[in-house]
Coordinates of C-alpha atoms in Angstrom, one line a residue:
M26 CA -23.0 -2.9 -1.6
S27 CA -22.3 0.3 -4.0
A28 CA -20.6 3.1 -1.8
I29 CA -21.0 6.8 -3.1
P30 CA -19.5 9.9 -1.3
K31 CA -21.9 12.2 -0.9
H32 CA -21.8 16.2 -0.9
R33 CA -21.0 16.8 3.3
R34 CA -18.9 19.5 3.3
P35 CA -18.9 22.7 1.5
R36 CA -16.2 22.8 -1.8
R37 CA -13.4 24.1 -1.1
R38 CA -12.7 25.8 -4.2
A39 CA -15.3 27.0 -6.6
T40 CA -13.4 25.4 -9.7
R41 CA -14.1 21.7 -8.3
V42 CA -16.5 20.1 -10.3
L43 CA -17.1 16.5 -10.2
A44 CA -18.5 14.4 -12.9
V45 CA -20.9 11.2 -12.9
A46 CA -20.1 7.8 -14.2
A47 CA -23.2 6.5 -15.9
G48 CA -25.5 4.9 -13.6
L49 CA -24.2 6.1 -10.6
A50 CA -25.2 9.1 -8.2
T51 CA -23.1 11.9 -7.6
V52 CA -19.7 12.2 -6.0
G53 CA -17.8 14.5 -3.5
A54 CA -14.1 15.4 -4.1
L55 CA -11.8 17.8 -3.0
A56 CA -9.4 20.0 -4.8
A57 CA -5.4 19.6 -5.5
S58 CA -2.8 21.2 -7.6
L59 CA 1.0 21.1 -9.0
P60 CA 4.4 22.2 -9.5
A61 CA 5.6 26.0 -10.2
S62 CA 6.5 25.0 -13.6
A63 CA 2.9 23.3 -14.7
G64 CA -0.4 25.4 -15.0
Q65 CA 0.6 27.9 -17.2
D66 CA -1.5 28.3 -20.8
H67 CA 0.9 27.8 -23.9
P68 CA 0.3 30.1 -26.6
G69 CA -1.4 28.3 -29.5
G70 CA -2.5 29.7 -33.4
G71 CA -1.0 32.8 -31.8
S72 CA -3.4 33.5 -29.4
K73 CA -2.8 33.5 -25.5
G74 CA -4.6 33.6 -22.1
K75 CA -7.5 32.1 -22.0
H76 CA -7.6 31.2 -25.5
S77 CA -4.5 29.2 -25.7
R78 CA -4.7 26.1 -27.5
T79 CA -2.5 24.2 -24.4
V80 CA -2.3 24.3 -20.8
D81 CA -0.6 22.0 -18.7
V82 CA -2.3 20.3 -15.6
Q83 CA -0.2 19.2 -12.9
L84 CA -1.3 15.5 -11.9
L85 CA 0.3 15.3 -8.1
S86 CA 0.3 11.3 -7.0
F87 CA 1.3 9.0 -4.1
N88 CA 0.4 5.3 -3.3
D89 CA 0.3 2.7 -0.6
F90 CA -0.1 5.0 2.5
H91 CA -1.2 2.3 5.2
G92 CA -2.1 5.1 7.7
N93 CA 1.1 6.3 8.4
L94 CA -0.1 9.2 9.6
Q95 CA 3.6 10.0 11.6
P96 CA 6.8 9.3 10.1
P97 CA 7.6 5.8 9.7
A98 CA 10.2 4.8 12.1
G99 CA 13.5 2.9 11.3
S100 CA 14.5 2.2 7.3
S101 CA 11.0 1.8 6.6
G102 CA 11.1 6.0 6.7
Q103 CA 14.0 6.8 4.9
V104 CA 14.2 6.5 0.9
T105 CA 17.9 6.3 -0.5
E106 CA 18.9 8.9 -3.6
R107 CA 21.4 8.4 -6.4
Q108 CA 24.1 11.2 -5.6
A109 CA 25.9 13.2 -9.2
D110 CA 28.8 10.9 -8.1
G111 CA 27.1 7.7 -8.6
S112 CA 27.0 7.4 -4.3
E113 CA 23.9 7.1 -2.5
K114 CA 22.7 8.6 0.2
K115 CA 19.7 7.4 3.0
I116 CA 17.1 10.6 3.4
D117 CA 14.7 10.8 6.4
A118 CA 11.0 11.0 4.7
G119 CA 7.3 10.9 5.2
G120 CA 4.3 11.9 7.7
V121 CA 1.6 13.3 7.0
E122 CA 2.7 16.5 8.6
Y123 CA 5.3 16.7 5.7
L124 CA 3.5 15.1 2.9
A125 CA 0.8 18.1 3.2
T126 CA 3.2 21.0 3.1
S127 CA 5.1 19.4 0.3
L128 CA 1.5 19.2 -1.4
R129 CA 0.3 22.4 -0.6
T130 CA 3.9 23.8 -1.5
A131 CA 4.2 21.9 -5.3
R132 CA 0.5 23.4 -5.9
K133 CA 1.5 27.1 -5.4
G134 CA 1.2 28.8 -8.7
N135 CA -0.7 25.4 -10.6
P136 CA -4.3 26.8 -11.1
Y137 CA -4.9 23.4 -13.0
S138 CA -4.4 20.9 -10.5
V139 CA -5.5 17.4 -9.4
T140 CA -4.1 15.0 -6.8
A141 CA -4.6 11.4 -7.0
A142 CA -3.8 8.3 -5.4
A143 CA -3.4 4.5 -6.5
G144 CA -4.7 2.8 -3.4
D145 CA -3.6 1.2 0.2
L146 CA -4.0 4.4 1.3
I147 CA -5.5 2.2 4.2
G148 CA -5.1 -1.0 6.3
A149 CA -1.9 -2.6 7.8
S150 CA -1.9 0.8 9.2
P151 CA 0.4 1.8 12.5
L152 CA -1.7 1.7 15.8
L153 CA -2.7 5.7 15.4
S154 CA -4.9 4.7 12.9
G155 CA -5.7 1.3 12.7
L156 CA -7.2 1.2 16.4
F157 CA -9.8 3.2 15.1
H158 CA -10.4 1.3 11.8
D159 CA -8.8 3.7 9.6
E160 CA -10.7 6.5 10.5
P161 CA -8.0 8.9 10.8
T162 CA -6.3 8.5 7.8
V163 CA -9.2 9.5 5.8
E164 CA -9.9 12.4 7.5
A165 CA -6.1 13.4 6.3
M166 CA -6.6 12.5 3.4
N167 CA -9.9 15.1 3.1
K168 CA -7.5 17.7 4.4
L169 CA -4.9 17.0 1.8
D170 CA -7.2 18.0 -0.6
L171 CA -6.8 14.5 -2.2
D172 CA -9.6 14.1 -5.4
V173 CA -9.4 10.4 -6.3
T174 CA -8.5 7.1 -5.2
S175 CA -8.5 3.8 -6.7
V176 CA -9.0 0.8 -4.3
G177 CA -5.7 -1.6 -3.3
N178 CA -5.8 -5.0 -1.7
H179 CA -5.8 -3.6 1.9
E180 CA -8.6 -1.5 1.6
F181 CA -10.5 -5.3 1.8
D182 CA -8.6 -6.0 4.6
E183 CA -12.2 -5.4 6.4
G184 CA -14.2 -6.2 4.1
A185 CA -16.6 -4.9 1.6
K186 CA -19.3 -3.1 4.1
E187 CA -16.2 -1.6 6.1
L188 CA -14.7 -0.1 2.7
A189 CA -18.4 1.6 1.9
R190 CA -18.2 3.0 5.4
M191 CA -15.2 4.6 4.6
Q192 CA -16.5 5.8 1.5
N193 CA -19.9 7.1 3.1
G194 CA -19.1 7.2 6.7
G195 CA -20.8 6.3 9.8
C196 CA -19.7 4.8 13.0
H197 CA -18.0 1.5 13.3
P198 CA -21.0 -1.3 13.5
K199 CA -18.9 -2.9 16.6
D200 CA -16.6 -0.4 18.0
G201 CA -18.9 2.7 17.4
C202 CA -18.7 5.9 17.4
F203 CA -14.7 7.1 19.0
E204 CA -15.1 10.8 19.5
K205 CA -17.5 13.0 21.3
G206 CA -18.7 16.2 19.3
K207 CA -20.7 18.8 20.8
G208 CA -22.7 18.5 23.9
G209 CA -21.1 15.2 24.9
K210 CA -23.2 13.8 21.8
E211 CA -21.5 11.0 19.6
K212 CA -19.2 12.5 16.9
K213 CA -20.0 10.5 14.0
F214 CA -17.1 9.7 11.3
E215 CA -18.4 11.5 7.9
G216 CA -16.2 9.2 5.5
A217 CA -14.2 10.1 2.2
D218 CA -15.0 13.4 0.5
Y219 CA -12.9 11.9 -2.6
P220 CA -14.1 8.8 -4.5
Y221 CA -13.2 5.2 -4.3
L222 CA -12.7 3.6 -7.7
A223 CA -13.1 0.3 -7.7
A224 CA -13.9 -0.9 -11.7
N225 CA -12.4 -4.2 -11.7
V226 CA -14.4 -5.1 -8.4
T227 CA -18.2 -6.9 -8.9
D228 CA -20.9 -8.0 -6.4
E229 CA -20.7 -11.9 -7.6
K230 CA -24.8 -11.0 -7.2
T231 CA -25.4 -8.2 -9.1
G232 CA -22.6 -8.0 -11.5
K233 CA -21.6 -4.4 -10.6
P234 CA -19.2 -2.6 -9.6
I235 CA -19.2 -2.5 -5.7
L236 CA -17.3 1.4 -5.6
K237 CA -18.1 3.8 -8.8
P238 CA -15.4 2.8 -11.3
Y239 CA -14.0 6.6 -13.1
W240 CA -14.4 10.0 -12.4
V241 CA -14.0 13.0 -14.5
W242 CA -12.0 16.3 -13.2
K243 CA -13.4 19.7 -14.9
H244 CA -11.5 22.8 -14.4
K245 CA -12.7 26.0 -16.9
G246 CA -13.1 23.8 -19.9
V247 CA -10.3 20.5 -19.2
K248 CA -11.1 17.8 -18.8
V249 CA -9.3 14.8 -17.5
G250 CA -11.2 11.5 -16.8
F251 CA -9.6 8.7 -13.6
I252 CA -10.4 4.8 -14.2
G253 CA -9.3 2.8 -10.8
V254 CA -8.6 -0.7 -10.4
T255 CA -6.8 -3.1 -8.4
L256 CA -4.8 -6.3 -8.7
E257 CA -7.1 -8.8 -10.4
G258 CA -4.9 -11.3 -7.7
T259 CA -6.4 -9.4 -4.7
P260 CA -8.2 -12.6 -3.4
D261 CA -4.6 -14.4 -3.4
I262 CA -3.2 -11.9 -0.5
V263 CA -6.4 -10.9 1.7
S264 CA -8.3 -13.1 4.0
A265 CA -11.3 -14.9 2.6
D266 CA -13.7 -12.9 4.5
G267 CA -12.2 -9.9 3.7
V268 CA -13.5 -10.6 -0.3
K269 CA -16.4 -12.6 0.7
G270 CA -19.1 -12.0 -2.2
L271 CA -16.6 -10.3 -4.5
K272 CA -15.5 -10.9 -8.1
F273 CA -11.7 -9.5 -9.3
H274 CA -11.9 -8.9 -12.9
D275 CA -8.5 -9.0 -15.3
E276 CA -6.9 -4.6 -15.0
I277 CA -6.1 -5.1 -19.3
E278 CA -9.5 -5.5 -20.0
T279 CA -11.4 -3.5 -17.7
V280 CA -9.4 -0.1 -18.2
N281 CA -10.0 -0.7 -21.7
K282 CA -13.9 -1.3 -21.5
Y283 CA -13.9 1.7 -19.1
A284 CA -12.0 4.1 -21.3
K285 CA -13.9 3.5 -24.3
I286 CA -17.0 4.8 -22.1
L287 CA -15.0 7.6 -21.0
D288 CA -14.2 8.6 -24.6
K289 CA -17.5 8.3 -26.0
Q290 CA -18.2 10.8 -23.6
G291 CA -15.7 12.9 -24.9
V292 CA -13.4 12.6 -22.4
K293 CA -10.3 12.0 -24.4
S294 CA -7.4 12.7 -21.6
I295 CA -7.8 9.5 -19.3
V296 CA -5.3 8.5 -16.3
T297 CA -5.5 5.1 -14.3
L298 CA -4.8 4.7 -11.2
I299 CA -4.1 0.9 -10.7
H300 CA -2.6 -0.7 -7.8
E301 CA -0.6 -2.9 -9.3
G302 CA 3.0 -2.2 -9.9
G303 CA 6.6 -3.2 -11.0
V304 CA 10.3 -4.0 -9.2
P305 CA 12.8 -1.5 -10.6
K306 CA 17.0 -2.2 -11.2
S307 CA 17.6 -0.1 -8.7
Q308 CA 16.3 1.0 -5.4
T309 CA 17.0 4.8 -6.0
Y310 CA 14.0 7.1 -6.1
N311 CA 15.6 8.9 -8.9
Y312 CA 17.5 6.5 -10.7
D313 CA 16.6 6.7 -14.3
C314 CA 14.5 3.9 -15.8
D315 CA 14.3 4.7 -19.1
S316 CA 17.5 3.6 -19.4
P317 CA 19.1 2.4 -22.0
G318 CA 15.8 2.7 -23.2
A319 CA 12.3 3.4 -22.6
G320 CA 10.8 1.3 -19.6
D321 CA 14.3 -0.8 -19.6
G322 CA 14.8 -0.5 -16.0
I323 CA 12.1 -2.1 -14.7
S324 CA 10.4 -5.5 -14.8
G325 CA 7.3 -7.0 -13.0
P326 CA 3.3 -7.2 -13.6
I327 CA 3.1 -3.4 -14.7
T328 CA 5.2 -3.7 -17.8
T329 CA 2.5 -6.3 -19.0
I330 CA -0.5 -4.6 -18.2
A331 CA 1.2 -1.5 -19.6
K332 CA 1.8 -2.7 -22.7
G333 CA -1.9 -4.1 -22.7
I334 CA -4.1 -1.1 -21.6
T335 CA -5.2 0.9 -24.7
P336 CA -3.7 3.7 -25.8
K337 CA -6.6 6.0 -24.9
V338 CA -5.1 6.1 -22.0
D339 CA -2.6 8.9 -21.0
A340 CA -0.2 8.2 -17.9
L341 CA -0.6 5.4 -15.2
V342 CA -0.4 5.6 -11.8
T343 CA 0.8 2.6 -10.2
G344 CA 1.6 0.9 -6.7
H345 CA 1.5 -2.1 -4.7
T346 CA 5.0 -2.6 -4.9
H347 CA 6.2 -0.1 -2.7
N348 CA 8.7 0.8 -5.3
A349 CA 9.5 4.5 -6.5
Y350 CA 10.2 5.1 -10.7
V351 CA 9.0 7.0 -13.4
C352 CA 9.2 5.6 -16.6
T353 CA 7.9 5.7 -20.4
I354 CA 6.4 2.2 -20.9
P355 CA 5.5 1.9 -24.7
D356 CA 1.8 1.8 -24.9
P357 CA 0.1 -1.2 -27.7
A358 CA 0.8 1.3 -30.4
G359 CA 4.4 1.9 -29.6
K360 CA 4.0 5.2 -28.2
P361 CA 5.8 6.1 -25.0
R362 CA 3.0 6.4 -21.8
M363 CA 4.3 7.5 -18.3
V364 CA 3.8 5.0 -15.5
T365 CA 5.0 6.1 -12.3
S366 CA 5.0 4.9 -8.3
A367 CA 6.0 6.8 -5.4
S368 CA 7.3 4.3 -2.8
S369 CA 5.1 4.1 -0.2
F370 CA 4.4 5.4 3.4
G371 CA 4.0 9.1 2.2
K372 CA 8.0 9.0 1.9
L373 CA 7.2 10.7 -1.7
Y374 CA 5.1 11.9 -4.0
T375 CA 5.0 12.2 -7.8
D376 CA 4.7 15.8 -9.8
T377 CA 3.4 14.8 -13.2
T378 CA 2.6 17.8 -16.1
L379 CA -0.1 16.5 -18.6
T380 CA -0.1 18.9 -21.9
Y381 CA -3.8 19.7 -22.6
D382 CA -5.0 20.4 -26.1
R383 CA -8.2 21.9 -25.9
K384 CA -8.9 21.6 -29.7
T385 CA -8.2 17.5 -29.2
K386 CA -9.3 17.4 -25.8
D387 CA -6.2 14.9 -25.2
I388 CA -3.0 14.8 -23.8
V389 CA -0.1 15.6 -26.2
R390 CA 2.3 12.6 -25.2
T391 CA 5.2 14.2 -26.3
S392 CA 4.7 17.2 -23.4
V393 CA 4.5 14.8 -20.4
R394 CA 6.9 15.2 -17.9
S395 CA 7.2 13.8 -14.4
A396 CA 9.5 13.1 -11.4
N397 CA 9.5 11.7 -7.7
H398 CA 9.9 14.0 -5.2
V399 CA 11.4 13.6 -1.2
V400 CA 8.7 14.0 1.6
S401 CA 11.5 16.1 3.7
R402 CA 11.3 16.1 7.1
E403 CA 13.3 19.3 7.2
Q404 CA 10.4 21.7 6.1
A405 CA 7.9 22.5 8.2
K406 CA 5.1 20.6 9.3
A407 CA 1.3 21.4 8.6
P408 CA -0.5 22.2 11.8
D409 CA -3.7 21.3 10.7
M410 CA -2.3 17.3 10.2
T411 CA -0.2 18.0 13.9
S412 CA -3.8 19.1 15.4
L413 CA -4.8 15.9 14.0
I414 CA -2.3 13.4 14.8
S415 CA -2.3 15.3 18.8
R416 CA -5.8 14.4 19.1
W417 CA -5.9 10.8 17.7
D418 CA -2.9 10.2 19.7
K419 CA -4.6 11.3 23.2
L420 CA -7.4 8.8 22.5
A421 CA -4.7 5.8 21.5
A422 CA -2.1 6.7 24.4
P423 CA -3.6 4.2 27.0
V424 CA -3.1 1.7 24.8
A425 CA 0.0 2.4 22.5
D426 CA 2.3 3.4 25.6
K427 CA 2.1 0.4 27.1
A428 CA 5.6 -1.4 27.3
V429 CA 5.3 -4.8 25.9
G430 CA 9.6 -5.9 25.1
Y431 CA 13.1 -4.7 25.6
V432 CA 15.5 -4.9 22.7
S433 CA 19.2 -4.6 23.0
G434 CA 19.6 -2.8 19.1
D435 CA 17.5 -2.4 16.2
I436 CA 15.6 -5.6 14.6
P437 CA 14.9 -5.2 10.7
G438 CA 12.4 -6.0 9.6
R439 CA 10.3 -4.5 6.7
G440 CA 13.0 -2.2 5.5
A441 CA 15.7 -5.4 5.9
G442 CA 15.8 -5.8 2.1
V443 CA 17.0 -9.2 2.4
P444 CA 15.0 -12.7 1.8
E445 CA 15.1 -13.3 5.9
S446 CA 15.0 -10.9 8.6
P447 CA 16.1 -10.6 11.9
L448 CA 12.3 -9.4 13.3
G449 CA 11.1 -12.4 10.5
D450 CA 13.2 -15.2 12.9
L451 CA 11.8 -13.0 16.1
I452 CA 7.9 -13.1 14.9
S453 CA 8.6 -17.1 13.8
D454 CA 9.9 -18.1 16.8
A455 CA 7.1 -16.0 18.9
Q456 CA 4.3 -18.0 17.1
L457 CA 6.3 -21.1 17.3
A458 CA 6.5 -20.6 21.3
H459 CA 2.3 -19.9 21.8
A460 CA 1.9 -23.0 19.5
K461 CA 3.9 -24.8 21.8
S462 CA 1.9 -23.6 24.5
I463 CA -1.1 -25.0 22.8
D464 CA 0.5 -28.2 21.7
P465 CA 3.9 -29.7 23.2
E466 CA 3.9 -31.2 19.8
A467 CA 4.2 -28.1 17.8
D468 CA 7.4 -28.4 15.4
L469 CA 8.3 -25.2 13.4
A470 CA 6.3 -22.3 12.1
L471 CA 6.3 -20.2 9.2
M472 CA 5.6 -16.0 8.7
N473 CA 4.6 -14.9 5.4
P474 CA 7.0 -11.7 5.1
G475 CA 4.0 -9.3 3.9
G476 CA 2.7 -9.6 7.2
I477 CA 5.6 -7.5 8.8
R478 CA 4.8 -3.9 8.4
S479 CA 7.3 -2.3 9.7
D480 CA 10.7 -2.6 12.1
I481 CA 11.7 -2.6 15.3
V482 CA 13.8 0.1 16.1
Y483 CA 16.0 0.6 19.2
Q484 CA 16.0 4.3 19.9
A485 CA 12.8 5.7 21.7
S486 CA 10.1 7.1 19.6
G487 CA 8.5 9.0 22.9
S488 CA 9.1 8.7 26.0
E489 CA 9.5 5.5 27.0
G490 CA 13.2 5.0 26.6
D491 CA 15.6 3.5 24.3
G492 CA 15.4 -0.2 23.7
V493 CA 12.1 -0.1 25.3
V494 CA 9.4 -1.4 22.5
T495 CA 5.1 -0.5 23.5
Y496 CA 2.5 -2.0 22.4
G497 CA 2.1 0.7 19.7
E498 CA 5.6 -0.5 17.7
A499 CA 4.5 -4.0 17.9
F500 CA 1.2 -3.2 16.5
T501 CA 2.7 -1.3 13.7
V502 CA 5.0 -4.3 12.9
Q503 CA 1.9 -7.2 12.8
P504 CA -1.8 -5.0 12.4
F505 CA -3.6 -7.5 11.3
S506 CA -5.3 -9.4 14.0
N507 CA -4.6 -12.6 12.0
T508 CA -4.7 -15.8 14.8
V509 CA -1.6 -18.0 15.2
N510 CA -3.0 -21.9 14.0
L511 CA -1.3 -25.3 14.1
V512 CA -1.8 -28.1 11.6
D513 CA -0.7 -31.0 10.6
L514 CA 1.4 -31.2 7.0
T515 CA 3.5 -34.1 5.6
G516 CA 7.2 -33.6 5.0
A517 CA 5.9 -33.6 1.4
Q518 CA 3.5 -31.1 1.6
L519 CA 6.3 -28.9 3.9
V520 CA 9.2 -29.0 0.9
T521 CA 6.1 -28.5 -1.8
G522 CA 4.9 -25.3 0.6
L523 CA 8.6 -24.0 0.7
K524 CA 9.0 -24.4 -3.2
Q525 CA 5.7 -22.1 -3.6
Q526 CA 7.8 -19.3 -2.5
V527 CA 9.8 -18.7 -5.3
S528 CA 7.3 -21.0 -7.9
G529 CA 3.5 -20.1 -9.4
S530 CA 2.3 -17.0 -8.7
N531 CA 5.3 -16.3 -6.5
E532 CA 7.9 -16.9 -9.4
A533 CA 7.9 -13.4 -10.8
S534 CA 8.3 -11.7 -7.0
P535 CA 9.2 -14.2 -4.5
K536 CA 7.8 -14.2 -1.0
I537 CA 10.2 -16.1 1.2
L538 CA 9.1 -17.2 4.3
Q539 CA 10.5 -16.5 7.7
V540 CA 11.2 -19.7 9.7
S541 CA 11.4 -20.6 13.5
E542 CA 14.8 -21.5 15.0
G543 CA 15.9 -25.2 14.1
L544 CA 14.3 -25.3 10.3
T545 CA 17.3 -24.4 7.8
Y546 CA 17.6 -24.5 4.1
T547 CA 18.9 -23.1 1.2
L548 CA 18.2 -20.8 -1.7
D549 CA 19.7 -21.0 -4.7
M550 CA 18.9 -18.0 -6.4
T551 CA 21.1 -19.3 -9.6
K552 CA 18.1 -21.0 -10.6
T553 CA 15.1 -20.7 -11.7
G554 CA 11.2 -21.6 -10.3
A555 CA 10.9 -24.0 -7.4
D556 CA 14.5 -25.7 -8.1
R557 CA 15.6 -22.5 -6.2
V558 CA 14.7 -24.3 -2.9
V559 CA 17.5 -26.8 -2.9
A560 CA 15.0 -30.1 -1.6
D561 CA 17.9 -31.8 0.6
S562 CA 18.7 -29.0 2.3
I563 CA 16.0 -28.8 4.2
K564 CA 16.7 -30.1 7.8
L565 CA 14.5 -29.2 10.8
N566 CA 16.6 -29.6 13.9
G567 CA 19.6 -31.3 12.0
K568 CA 17.5 -33.9 10.5
A569 CA 16.1 -34.1 7.4
I570 CA 12.6 -33.5 6.4
D571 CA 11.2 -36.9 6.2
P572 CA 8.4 -37.0 3.0
A573 CA 6.2 -39.5 4.9
A574 CA 6.4 -38.0 8.4
T575 CA 4.1 -35.5 10.1
Y576 CA 4.7 -32.4 11.1
R577 CA 2.5 -29.8 13.6
V578 CA 3.1 -26.6 11.7
A579 CA 2.1 -22.9 13.1
M580 CA 1.6 -20.2 10.7
N581 CA -1.3 -17.2 10.7
S582 CA -5.0 -17.7 9.8
F583 CA -3.9 -15.8 6.5
L584 CA -0.9 -18.7 5.5
A585 CA -3.2 -21.6 6.8
G586 CA -5.6 -20.3 4.6
G587 CA -3.6 -20.8 1.3
G588 CA -3.1 -16.9 1.1
D589 CA 0.3 -15.2 -0.7
G590 CA 0.3 -18.2 -3.4
F591 CA 1.2 -20.7 -0.6
A592 CA -2.1 -23.3 -1.9
E593 CA -0.4 -26.4 -0.2
L594 CA -0.4 -24.7 3.2
G595 CA -3.9 -24.0 3.0
K596 CA -4.1 -28.4 2.6
G597 CA -2.8 -28.7 6.3
T598 CA -5.1 -31.1 8.8
K599 CA -6.5 -31.2 12.6
P600 CA -6.4 -27.5 12.4
V601 CA -6.3 -25.7 15.9
V602 CA -6.7 -21.9 16.3
G603 CA -4.6 -20.0 18.9
S604 CA -4.9 -16.4 19.9
D605 CA -4.0 -13.1 17.5
D606 CA -0.8 -13.1 16.1
L607 CA 0.0 -10.0 18.0
K608 CA -0.5 -11.0 21.4
A609 CA 1.5 -13.9 20.8
F610 CA 4.4 -11.5 19.5
N611 CA 3.6 -9.3 23.0
D612 CA 4.0 -12.2 25.0
Y613 CA 6.7 -13.6 24.0
L614 CA 8.6 -10.4 24.1
T615 CA 7.4 -9.9 27.8
T616 CA 8.4 -13.3 28.4
N617 CA 11.5 -13.6 27.0
S618 CA 13.1 -9.7 28.0
S619 CA 13.3 -7.4 30.7
A620 CA 15.2 -3.7 31.1
D621 CA 18.2 -6.1 32.2
K622 CA 18.3 -8.9 29.8
P623 CA 16.9 -7.2 26.7
I624 CA 16.3 -9.5 22.9
A625 CA 19.5 -9.0 20.6
P626 CA 18.8 -9.0 17.4
P627 CA 18.4 -12.4 15.6
K628 CA 21.4 -13.2 13.2
A629 CA 18.9 -14.1 10.3
D630 CA 21.3 -17.4 9.2
R631 CA 18.5 -19.8 8.9
I632 CA 18.4 -19.8 5.2
T633 CA 21.3 -20.2 3.1
I634 CA 21.2 -17.6 -0.3
V635 CA 23.6 -18.6 -3.0
K636 CA 23.5 -15.6 -5.7

């Protein structure tokens, strides 16, 4: 099951050197670099140039790209910037054509530069990448000269074997090769030039990591080790088939284990790439996370993890929560340590300067500097990325451009920024309609918020015209190929399921289910845990939920399997499996809208929020 990248292409820089983890085969990797302020040798002990004691290493990083080769639409493609006067400004950002330009510009003048990512580069991707099992995104990351990445939970959407194919290459086992090469022969997918790191993911049978656990970047005597892990709770947020045969281990214990191994090998400078994150106090990407004190501007799982990871690790590049922050969270020894995240979808990149001491071979922590930068769409596009998008777009166009429905305005989903989104309501209604076509006794539908990946935007994205929803746009919203399932739940189980939105594994970061028309209740955020769901407020079509009654509930297969911490929803009986959720959504749009009678954005007033 182990997957190690091969030496398929000539090195793009002679200075790029690969390091091999103990017991694993040699790995291929690419080039990368940093901003104008970094990469300069600092005089040490009176000497200069190659004899200087310290040198700045530029670390460029990003996370949660999710196959967004084209600029994300609507609010999903914006970042919020705090202005000098305290006001906030929305900036359109993202798209691999601009990300490539940003990174290449940042690298200029920085001979010591490495580019890393913190997982979820693929999975939950728009149609341009998702239709081709994310081969276009891996190709784009190769062209970006990405050096190394950790795995994220979405790297397991299609299972370990498919992840191994992303690393090693080869045509898809069912869909085959997507392109033709010279002479009309099938053009095989070559896989990632960069190593995927999965230190805390092991094969249940062998107990060994399924991918390389760490990798070492070397340049002119400078060595920086990278350890990659994903969140231990990955099995709770990925379909059971995706993680079958795998075991996910504690993040802190795993990182500390491999930090010791690297230290024994003489690698004293270590960066952890971890697909887990935090929740900042501000949604502006450039706020001061260290105000009033170090790390005071962030909460969530990464704070606990950062405080537990050995001081041998000099910086943490994080992800998963799709938030932006640059914080110094104290390590177990009480010393400040940089912890960063660059939002999602390629809208930001982080530029970190690591001052490397040639004598100690370690990073001078007090000299570490870091900042997030906007991937502006006002800069020039990278021509090679434009060519890549055009090539794959031609293959996708026959499917992507088909109109499936009409809307009269923007319908926010992923970018709504509120517990109940208009698009969440629309999707829930679509799933209930599909369920009723299978079983007229269906009562309600529930949709997990994480399954809604984008917004529906009124403005045309291409030549389809304003208000037209294309198959490609609908795919971007729901790319997982879940099925719409029907199960029986008692009223008591339904209430328990709703309470699990804000309790148990979801207490620290609530996951508010989107609900179909007719289901209403109050969510009191002034309370804590399960009490936030006001039980006696839960009603279906105006009638209180009867704990002893049986309700026919529609939900996607992920929720029906107890995903996202909704164990009670996984206990449903009398299951019936319907069509995939994207078909249910498209059918609803087609049936309920036309150019003359478009669907209006739902009011999103089914859940009453008390703050």
